[in-house]
């Protein structure tokens, strides 16, 4: 059964850093681009970024709201994708989802359950 | 950035009804649109992609159409499990953007 599981969320103080992990099972993560999406409490979905698969350069794309503060990486040998979040702010409080790219068309055909990040002093 | 505007924001319908949700893009995006369903407290779930290589992750009663700037998700023969919030998303260009969501309630 194909599955994505996020981990690493929690309570963090403003200005600090946090790294989220997204562990894939049931499929080979290295064959897919992977993305991150967040949802603030009571709000809609916000795309954060994408990392292409290695055959396509492993390059990244980011939303303007997180570019320069967040970075996405991947460790295909472990079937894990990461979201490194620096200089966290209160408006970064959200549930963070990792998601798999569908057939290189930049939509999400498989989602993780999400992990909650709360930024507060 | 491409803005995606969904309408209506809320719809209440009965089991067996046909429900239509619209999504309008702020510029021509060809047909690179996908739809997701999200139930309260759960992760979004892929419903359908109507781009160059059509894909569906949901029951056949879900269908999608449109091109250019206007897109539609149709749910035929609405079932009790179809409640939730539906989001459209464009994948024509970065940054990828989502619509604001349409909540579907079963009467």
PDB file of C-alpha atoms in Angstrom, chain B residues 20 26 49 68 78 94 103:
ATOM      1  CA  UNK B  20     -21.295  21.298  -9.976  1.00  0.00           C
ATOM      2  CA  UNK B  26      -7.038  34.571 -13.690  1.00  0.00           C
ATOM      3  CA  UNK B  49      -6.622  15.743 -13.127  1.00  0.00           C
ATOM      4  CA  UNK B  68      -8.604  28.119 -20.796  1.00  0.00           C
ATOM      5  CA  UNK B  78     -24.113  12.482  -4.905  1.00  0.00           C
ATOM      6  CA  UNK B  94       4.863  28.017 -10.758  1.00  0.00           C
ATOM      7  CA  UNK B 103     -17.703  22.980   1.040  1.00  0.00           C
TER       8      UNK B 103
END
